[in-house]
CSV table of N, CA and C in Angstrom, one decimal:
chain,number,residue,atom,x,y,z
G,155,MET,N,49.8,-42.5,-6.6
G,155,MET,CA,49.3,-42.9,-7.9
G,155,MET,C,50.4,-42.7,-8.9
G,156,ILE,N,51.1,-41.7,-8.8
G,156,ILE,CA,52.2,-41.5,-9.8
G,156,ILE,C,53.2,-42.5,-9.7
G,157,ALA,N,53.6,-42.9,-8.5
G,157,ALA,CA,54.6,-43.9,-8.3
G,157,ALA,C,54.2,-45.2,-8.9
G,158,VAL,N,53.0,-45.6,-8.7
G,158,VAL,CA,52.5,-46.9,-9.3
G,158,VAL,C,52.6,-46.8,-10.8
G,159,SER,N,52.2,-45.7,-11.4
G,159,SER,CA,52.3,-45.6,-12.8
G,159,SER,C,53.7,-45.6,-13.3
G,160,ALA,N,54.6,-44.9,-12.6
G,160,ALA,CA,56.0,-44.8,-13.0
G,160,ALA,C,56.8,-46.1,-12.6
G,161,SER,N,56.3,-47.0,-11.9
G,161,SER,CA,57.0,-48.1,-11.4
G,161,SER,C,57.6,-49.0,-12.5
G,162,ASP,N,56.9,-49.0,-13.7
G,162,ASP,CA,57.4,-49.7,-14.8
G,162,ASP,C,58.2,-48.8,-15.8
G,163,GLU,N,58.7,-47.7,-15.3
G,163,GLU,CA,59.5,-46.7,-16.0
G,163,GLU,C,58.8,-46.0,-17.1
G,164,SER,N,57.5,-46.0,-17.1
G,164,SER,CA,56.8,-45.1,-18.1
G,164,SER,C,55.4,-44.8,-17.4
G,165,ILE,N,54.9,-43.7,-17.9
G,165,ILE,CA,53.5,-43.3,-17.4
G,165,ILE,C,52.7,-43.4,-18.7
G,166,ARG,N,51.8,-44.4,-18.7
G,166,ARG,CA,50.9,-44.5,-19.8
G,166,ARG,C,49.8,-43.5,-19.8
G,167,THR,N,49.3,-43.2,-21.0
G,167,THR,CA,48.2,-42.2,-21.1
G,167,THR,C,47.0,-42.6,-20.3
G,168,THR,N,46.6,-43.9,-20.3
G,168,THR,CA,45.4,-44.3,-19.5
G,168,THR,C,45.6,-44.0,-18.0
G,169,GLU,N,46.9,-44.3,-17.6
G,169,GLU,CA,47.2,-44.1,-16.2
G,169,GLU,C,47.2,-42.6,-15.8
G,170,LEU,N,47.7,-41.8,-16.7
G,170,LEU,CA,47.8,-40.3,-16.5
G,170,LEU,C,46.3,-39.8,-16.5
G,171,LEU,N,45.5,-40.3,-17.4
G,171,LEU,CA,44.1,-39.8,-17.4
G,171,LEU,C,43.4,-40.2,-16.1
G,172,LYS,N,43.7,-41.4,-15.6
G,172,LYS,CA,43.1,-41.9,-14.3
G,172,LYS,C,43.5,-40.9,-13.2
G,173,ILE,N,44.8,-40.6,-13.2
G,173,ILE,CA,45.3,-39.7,-12.1
G,173,ILE,C,44.6,-38.3,-12.2
G,174,GLN,N,44.6,-37.8,-13.4
G,174,GLN,CA,44.0,-36.4,-13.6
G,174,GLN,C,42.5,-36.4,-13.3
G,175,SER,N,41.9,-37.5,-13.6
G,175,SER,CA,40.4,-37.6,-13.3
G,175,SER,C,40.2,-37.7,-11.8
G,176,ALA,N,41.0,-38.5,-11.1
G,176,ALA,CA,40.9,-38.6,-9.7
G,176,ALA,C,41.1,-37.2,-9.0
G,177,VAL,N,42.1,-36.5,-9.4
G,177,VAL,CA,42.5,-35.2,-8.9
G,177,VAL,C,41.4,-34.2,-9.2
G,178,SER,N,40.8,-34.3,-10.3
G,178,SER,CA,39.7,-33.4,-10.7
G,178,SER,C,38.4,-33.6,-10.0
G,179,ILE,N,38.0,-34.8,-9.7
G,179,ILE,CA,36.6,-35.1,-9.3
G,179,ILE,C,36.5,-35.6,-7.8
G,180,LEU,N,37.5,-36.2,-7.3
G,180,LEU,CA,37.4,-36.7,-5.9
G,180,LEU,C,37.4,-35.7,-4.8
G,181,PRO,N,36.5,-35.8,-3.9
G,181,PRO,CA,36.5,-34.8,-2.8
G,181,PRO,C,37.8,-34.7,-2.0
G,182,VAL,N,38.6,-35.8,-1.9
G,182,VAL,CA,39.8,-35.8,-1.1
G,182,VAL,C,40.9,-34.8,-1.8
G,183,PHE,N,40.7,-34.5,-3.1
G,183,PHE,CA,41.6,-33.6,-3.7
G,183,PHE,C,41.0,-32.2,-3.9
G,184,GLU,N,40.0,-31.8,-3.2
G,184,GLU,CA,39.3,-30.5,-3.5
G,184,GLU,C,40.2,-29.3,-3.3
G,185,ASP,N,41.2,-29.4,-2.5
G,185,ASP,CA,42.1,-28.3,-2.2
G,185,ASP,C,43.5,-28.5,-2.9
G,186,TYR,N,43.6,-29.6,-3.7
G,186,TYR,CA,44.9,-29.9,-4.4
G,186,TYR,C,45.0,-29.1,-5.7
G,187,ASP,N,46.2,-28.6,-6.0
G,187,ASP,CA,46.4,-27.9,-7.2
G,187,ASP,C,46.8,-28.9,-8.3
G,188,GLY,N,46.0,-29.2,-9.2
G,188,GLY,CA,46.2,-30.2,-10.2
G,188,GLY,C,47.4,-29.9,-11.1
G,189,ASP,N,47.9,-28.6,-11.1
G,189,ASP,CA,49.1,-28.3,-11.9
G,189,ASP,C,50.3,-28.9,-11.3
G,190,ARG,N,50.2,-29.4,-10.0
G,190,ARG,CA,51.4,-30.0,-9.4
G,190,ARG,C,51.7,-31.4,-9.8
G,191,ILE,N,50.8,-32.0,-10.6
G,191,ILE,CA,51.0,-33.4,-11.0
G,191,ILE,C,52.3,-33.6,-11.7
G,192,GLN,N,52.7,-32.7,-12.7
G,192,GLN,CA,53.9,-32.8,-13.4
G,192,GLN,C,55.1,-32.7,-12.4
G,193,GLN,N,55.0,-31.8,-11.5
G,193,GLN,CA,56.1,-31.6,-10.5
G,193,GLN,C,56.2,-32.8,-9.7
G,194,MET,N,55.1,-33.5,-9.3
G,194,MET,CA,55.2,-34.7,-8.5
G,194,MET,C,55.8,-35.8,-9.3
G,195,ALA,N,55.4,-35.9,-10.6
G,195,ALA,CA,56.0,-36.9,-11.5
G,195,ALA,C,57.5,-36.8,-11.5
G,196,ARG,N,58.0,-35.6,-11.7
G,196,ARG,CA,59.5,-35.4,-11.7
G,196,ARG,C,60.1,-35.9,-10.4
G,197,LEU,N,59.5,-35.5,-9.3
G,197,LEU,CA,60.0,-35.9,-8.0
G,197,LEU,C,60.0,-37.4,-7.9
G,198,ILE,N,59.0,-38.1,-8.3
G,198,ILE,CA,58.9,-39.6,-8.2
G,198,ILE,C,60.0,-40.2,-9.1
G,199,PHE,N,60.2,-39.7,-10.3
G,199,PHE,CA,61.3,-40.2,-11.2
G,199,PHE,C,62.6,-40.0,-10.6
G,200,ASP,N,62.8,-38.8,-10.0
G,200,ASP,CA,64.1,-38.5,-9.3
G,200,ASP,C,64.3,-39.5,-8.1
G,201,LEU,N,63.3,-39.7,-7.3
G,201,LEU,CA,63.4,-40.7,-6.2
G,201,LEU,C,63.7,-42.1,-6.7
G,202,PHE,N,63.1,-42.5,-7.8
G,202,PHE,CA,63.3,-43.9,-8.3
G,202,PHE,C,64.7,-44.0,-8.8
G,203,ASP,N,65.4,-42.9,-9.2
G,203,ASP,CA,66.8,-43.0,-9.6
G,203,ASP,C,67.8,-43.1,-8.5
G,204,GLN,N,67.3,-42.9,-7.2
G,204,GLN,CA,68.2,-43.0,-6.1
G,204,GLN,C,68.1,-44.3,-5.4
G,205,GLU,N,69.2,-44.7,-4.8
G,205,GLU,CA,69.3,-46.1,-4.2
G,205,GLU,C,68.2,-46.3,-3.1
G,206,ASP,N,68.0,-45.3,-2.3
G,206,ASP,CA,67.0,-45.4,-1.2
G,206,ASP,C,65.8,-44.6,-1.5
G,207,GLY,N,65.5,-44.4,-2.8
G,207,GLY,CA,64.4,-43.5,-3.2
G,207,GLY,C,63.1,-44.0,-2.8
G,208,LEU,N,62.8,-45.3,-2.8
G,208,LEU,CA,61.5,-45.8,-2.4
G,208,LEU,C,61.3,-45.6,-0.9
G,209,ASP,N,62.4,-45.8,-0.1
G,209,ASP,CA,62.3,-45.5,1.3
G,209,ASP,C,61.9,-44.0,1.5
G,210,ALA,N,62.6,-43.1,0.8
G,210,ALA,CA,62.3,-41.7,0.9
G,210,ALA,C,60.9,-41.4,0.5
G,211,LEU,N,60.4,-42.0,-0.6
G,211,LEU,CA,59.1,-41.8,-1.0
G,211,LEU,C,58.1,-42.2,0.1
G,212,PHE,N,58.3,-43.3,0.7
G,212,PHE,CA,57.4,-43.7,1.8
G,212,PHE,C,57.5,-42.8,3.0
G,213,GLY,N,58.7,-42.3,3.2
G,213,GLY,CA,58.8,-41.3,4.3
G,213,GLY,C,58.0,-40.1,4.1
G,214,LEU,N,58.0,-39.6,2.8
G,214,LEU,CA,57.2,-38.5,2.4
G,214,LEU,C,55.7,-38.8,2.6
G,215,VAL,N,55.3,-40.0,2.2
G,215,VAL,CA,53.9,-40.3,2.3
G,215,VAL,C,53.5,-40.4,3.8
G,216,ARG,N,54.3,-41.0,4.6
G,216,ARG,CA,54.0,-41.1,6.0
G,216,ARG,C,53.9,-39.7,6.7
G,217,ASP,N,54.8,-38.8,6.2
G,217,ASP,CA,54.8,-37.4,6.8
G,217,ASP,C,53.6,-36.6,6.3
G,218,ASN,N,53.1,-36.9,5.2
G,218,ASN,CA,52.1,-36.0,4.6
G,218,ASN,C,50.7,-36.6,4.4
G,219,LEU,N,50.5,-37.9,4.6
G,219,LEU,CA,49.2,-38.5,4.4
G,219,LEU,C,48.6,-38.8,5.7
G,220,PRO,N,47.4,-38.2,6.0
G,220,PRO,CA,46.8,-38.6,7.3
G,220,PRO,C,46.4,-40.1,7.3
G,221,GLU,N,46.6,-40.8,8.4
G,221,GLU,CA,46.4,-42.2,8.5
G,221,GLU,C,45.0,-42.6,8.0
G,222,ARG,N,44.0,-41.7,8.3
G,222,ARG,CA,42.6,-42.0,7.9
G,222,ARG,C,42.4,-42.2,6.4
G,223,LEU,N,43.4,-41.7,5.6
G,223,LEU,CA,43.4,-41.7,4.1
G,223,LEU,C,44.2,-42.9,3.5
G,224,ASN,N,44.8,-43.7,4.4
G,224,ASN,CA,45.6,-44.8,3.9
G,224,ASN,C,44.9,-45.7,2.9
G,225,GLU,N,43.7,-46.1,3.3
G,225,GLU,CA,42.9,-47.0,2.4
G,225,GLU,C,42.5,-46.3,1.1
G,226,THR,N,42.2,-45.0,1.2
G,226,THR,CA,41.9,-44.2,0.0
G,226,THR,C,43.1,-44.2,-0.9
G,227,ALA,N,44.3,-43.9,-0.3
G,227,ALA,CA,45.5,-43.9,-1.1
G,227,ALA,C,45.8,-45.2,-1.8
G,228,TYR,N,45.6,-46.3,-1.1
G,228,TYR,CA,45.8,-47.6,-1.7
G,228,TYR,C,44.8,-47.9,-2.8
G,229,ALA,N,43.5,-47.5,-2.6
G,229,ALA,CA,42.5,-47.7,-3.6
G,229,ALA,C,42.9,-46.9,-4.9
G,230,LEU,N,43.3,-45.7,-4.7
G,230,LEU,CA,43.7,-44.9,-5.9
G,230,LEU,C,44.9,-45.5,-6.6
G,231,ALA,N,45.9,-46.0,-5.8
G,231,ALA,CA,47.0,-46.7,-6.4
G,231,ALA,C,46.6,-47.9,-7.2
G,232,CYS,N,45.7,-48.7,-6.7
G,232,CYS,CA,45.1,-49.9,-7.4
G,232,CYS,C,44.4,-49.5,-8.7
G,233,ASP,N,43.6,-48.4,-8.6
G,233,ASP,CA,42.9,-47.9,-9.8
G,233,ASP,C,43.9,-47.5,-10.9
G,234,VAL,N,45.0,-46.8,-10.6
G,234,VAL,CA,46.0,-46.4,-11.6
G,234,VAL,C,46.7,-47.7,-12.1
G,235,ALA,N,47.0,-48.6,-11.3
G,235,ALA,CA,47.7,-49.8,-11.8
G,235,ALA,C,46.8,-50.6,-12.7
G,236,ALA,N,45.5,-50.6,-12.5
G,236,ALA,CA,44.6,-51.4,-13.3
G,236,ALA,C,44.1,-50.6,-14.5
G,237,ALA,N,44.3,-49.3,-14.6
G,237,ALA,CA,43.8,-48.5,-15.6
G,237,ALA,C,44.1,-48.9,-17.1
G,238,ASP,N,45.3,-49.4,-17.3
G,238,ASP,CA,45.7,-49.8,-18.6
G,238,ASP,C,45.4,-51.2,-19.0
G,239,GLY,N,44.7,-51.9,-18.1
G,239,GLY,CA,44.3,-53.3,-18.4
G,239,GLY,C,45.3,-54.4,-18.1
G,240,SER,N,46.5,-54.0,-17.7
G,240,SER,CA,47.5,-55.0,-17.3
G,240,SER,C,48.3,-54.6,-16.1
G,241,LEU,N,48.8,-55.6,-15.4
G,241,LEU,CA,49.6,-55.3,-14.2
G,241,LEU,C,51.0,-55.8,-14.4
G,242,ALA,N,52.0,-54.9,-14.5
G,242,ALA,CA,53.4,-55.3,-14.6
G,242,ALA,C,53.8,-55.9,-13.3
G,243,GLU,N,54.8,-56.7,-13.3
G,243,GLU,CA,55.4,-57.2,-12.0
G,243,GLU,C,55.9,-56.1,-11.1
G,244,THR,N,56.4,-55.1,-11.7
G,244,THR,CA,56.9,-53.9,-10.9
G,244,THR,C,55.7,-53.2,-10.2
G,245,GLU,N,54.6,-53.1,-10.9
G,245,GLU,CA,53.4,-52.5,-10.3
G,245,GLU,C,52.9,-53.4,-9.1
G,246,LEU,N,52.9,-54.7,-9.3
G,246,LEU,CA,52.4,-55.6,-8.3
G,246,LEU,C,53.3,-55.5,-7.0
G,247,ARG,N,54.6,-55.5,-7.3
G,247,ARG,CA,55.5,-55.4,-6.1
G,247,ARG,C,55.4,-54.1,-5.4
G,248,LEU,N,55.2,-53.0,-6.1
G,248,LEU,CA,55.0,-51.7,-5.5
G,248,LEU,C,53.7,-51.7,-4.7
G,249,LEU,N,52.6,-52.2,-5.3
G,249,LEU,CA,51.3,-52.3,-4.5
G,249,LEU,C,51.5,-53.1,-3.2
G,250,GLU,N,52.2,-54.2,-3.3
G,250,GLU,CA,52.5,-54.9,-2.1
G,250,GLU,C,53.3,-54.1,-1.0
G,251,GLU,N,54.2,-53.3,-1.5
G,251,GLU,CA,55.0,-52.5,-0.6
G,251,GLU,C,54.1,-51.4,0.0
G,252,ILE,N,53.2,-50.8,-0.8
G,252,ILE,CA,52.3,-49.8,-0.4
G,252,ILE,C,51.4,-50.4,0.7
G,253,ARG,N,50.8,-51.6,0.5
G,253,ARG,CA,50.0,-52.3,1.5
G,253,ARG,C,50.7,-52.4,2.8
G,254,TYR,N,52.0,-52.8,2.7
G,254,TYR,CA,52.8,-52.9,4.0
G,254,TYR,C,53.0,-51.6,4.6
G,255,GLU,N,53.5,-50.6,3.8
G,255,GLU,CA,53.9,-49.3,4.4
G,255,GLU,C,52.7,-48.5,5.0
G,256,LEU,N,51.5,-48.7,4.4
G,256,LEU,CA,50.3,-48.0,4.8
G,256,LEU,C,49.5,-48.9,5.8
G,257,ASP,N,50.0,-50.1,6.1
G,257,ASP,CA,49.4,-51.0,7.1
G,257,ASP,C,48.0,-51.2,6.8
G,258,ILE,N,47.8,-51.7,5.5
G,258,ILE,CA,46.4,-52.0,5.0
G,258,ILE,C,46.2,-53.5,5.4
G,259,ASP,N,45.1,-53.7,6.1
G,259,ASP,CA,44.7,-55.1,6.4
G,259,ASP,C,44.6,-55.9,5.1
G,260,ARG,N,45.0,-57.2,5.2
G,260,ARG,CA,45.0,-58.0,4.0
G,260,ARG,C,43.6,-58.2,3.4
G,261,LEU,N,42.6,-58.4,4.3
G,261,LEU,CA,41.2,-58.5,3.8
G,261,LEU,C,40.7,-57.2,3.2
G,262,HIS,N,41.0,-56.1,3.8
G,262,HIS,CA,40.6,-54.8,3.2
G,262,HIS,C,41.3,-54.6,1.9
G,263,ALA,N,42.6,-54.9,1.8
G,263,ALA,CA,43.3,-54.8,0.6
G,263,ALA,C,42.7,-55.6,-0.6
G,264,ALA,N,42.4,-56.9,-0.2
G,264,ALA,CA,41.8,-57.7,-1.2
G,264,ALA,C,40.5,-57.2,-1.8
G,265,ALA,N,39.7,-56.6,-0.9
G,265,ALA,CA,38.4,-55.9,-1.4
G,265,ALA,C,38.7,-54.7,-2.3
G,266,ILE,N,39.7,-53.9,-1.9
G,266,ILE,CA,40.0,-52.8,-2.7
G,266,ILE,C,40.5,-53.2,-4.0
G,267,GLU,N,41.4,-54.2,-4.1
G,267,GLU,CA,41.9,-54.8,-5.3
G,267,GLU,C,40.9,-55.3,-6.2
G,268,ARG,N,39.9,-56.0,-5.6
G,268,ARG,CA,38.8,-56.6,-6.4
G,268,ARG,C,38.0,-55.5,-7.0
G,269,GLY,N,37.7,-54.5,-6.2
G,269,GLY,CA,37.0,-53.3,-6.8
G,269,GLY,C,37.7,-52.7,-7.9
G,270,ALA,N,39.0,-52.5,-7.8
G,270,ALA,CA,39.7,-51.9,-8.9
G,270,ALA,C,39.7,-52.8,-10.2
G,271,ARG,N,39.8,-54.1,-9.9
G,271,ARG,CA,39.7,-55.0,-11.1
G,271,ARG,C,38.4,-54.9,-11.7
G,272,ALA,N,37.3,-54.9,-11.0
G,272,ALA,CA,36.0,-54.9,-11.5
G,272,ALA,C,35.7,-53.6,-12.3
G,273,ARG,N,36.2,-52.5,-11.8
G,273,ARG,CA,36.0,-51.2,-12.5
G,273,ARG,C,36.8,-51.1,-13.8
G,274,HIS,N,37.8,-51.9,-14.0
G,274,HIS,CA,38.7,-51.7,-15.1
G,274,HIS,C,38.7,-52.9,-16.1
G,275,LEU,N,37.7,-53.8,-15.9
G,275,LEU,CA,37.6,-55.0,-16.8
G,275,LEU,C,37.2,-54.4,-18.2
G,276,ARG,N,37.7,-55.1,-19.2
G,276,ARG,CA,37.3,-54.7,-20.6
G,276,ARG,C,36.3,-55.8,-21.1
G,277,ALA,N,35.5,-55.3,-22.0
G,277,ALA,CA,34.5,-56.2,-22.5
G,277,ALA,C,35.1,-57.4,-23.4
């Protein structure tokens, strides 16, 4: 989630609120220490400053994310990307890379993306 938000070199308030909300209320984060969000943000920014940082990031994800949560992770990434009402090209490229790295089926990804879009439409 943080990587998608930081992909355009800034973390917007709406994106940060979406991340904090997800960590606070979703069962998948019940044992997660919410105070680690800032620490993770610094790690992501440090990785993005490195030449092979994105590869390192996906290595960490593969090592720490159970495969059964791949679609959940992608859904949360899509929600963060959609939270501010616009998708930057860098966010779209990172979502594409996440789909590939997490081996998300294209049809499932489309459904997840459509759900995120529907949840974040503005009147």
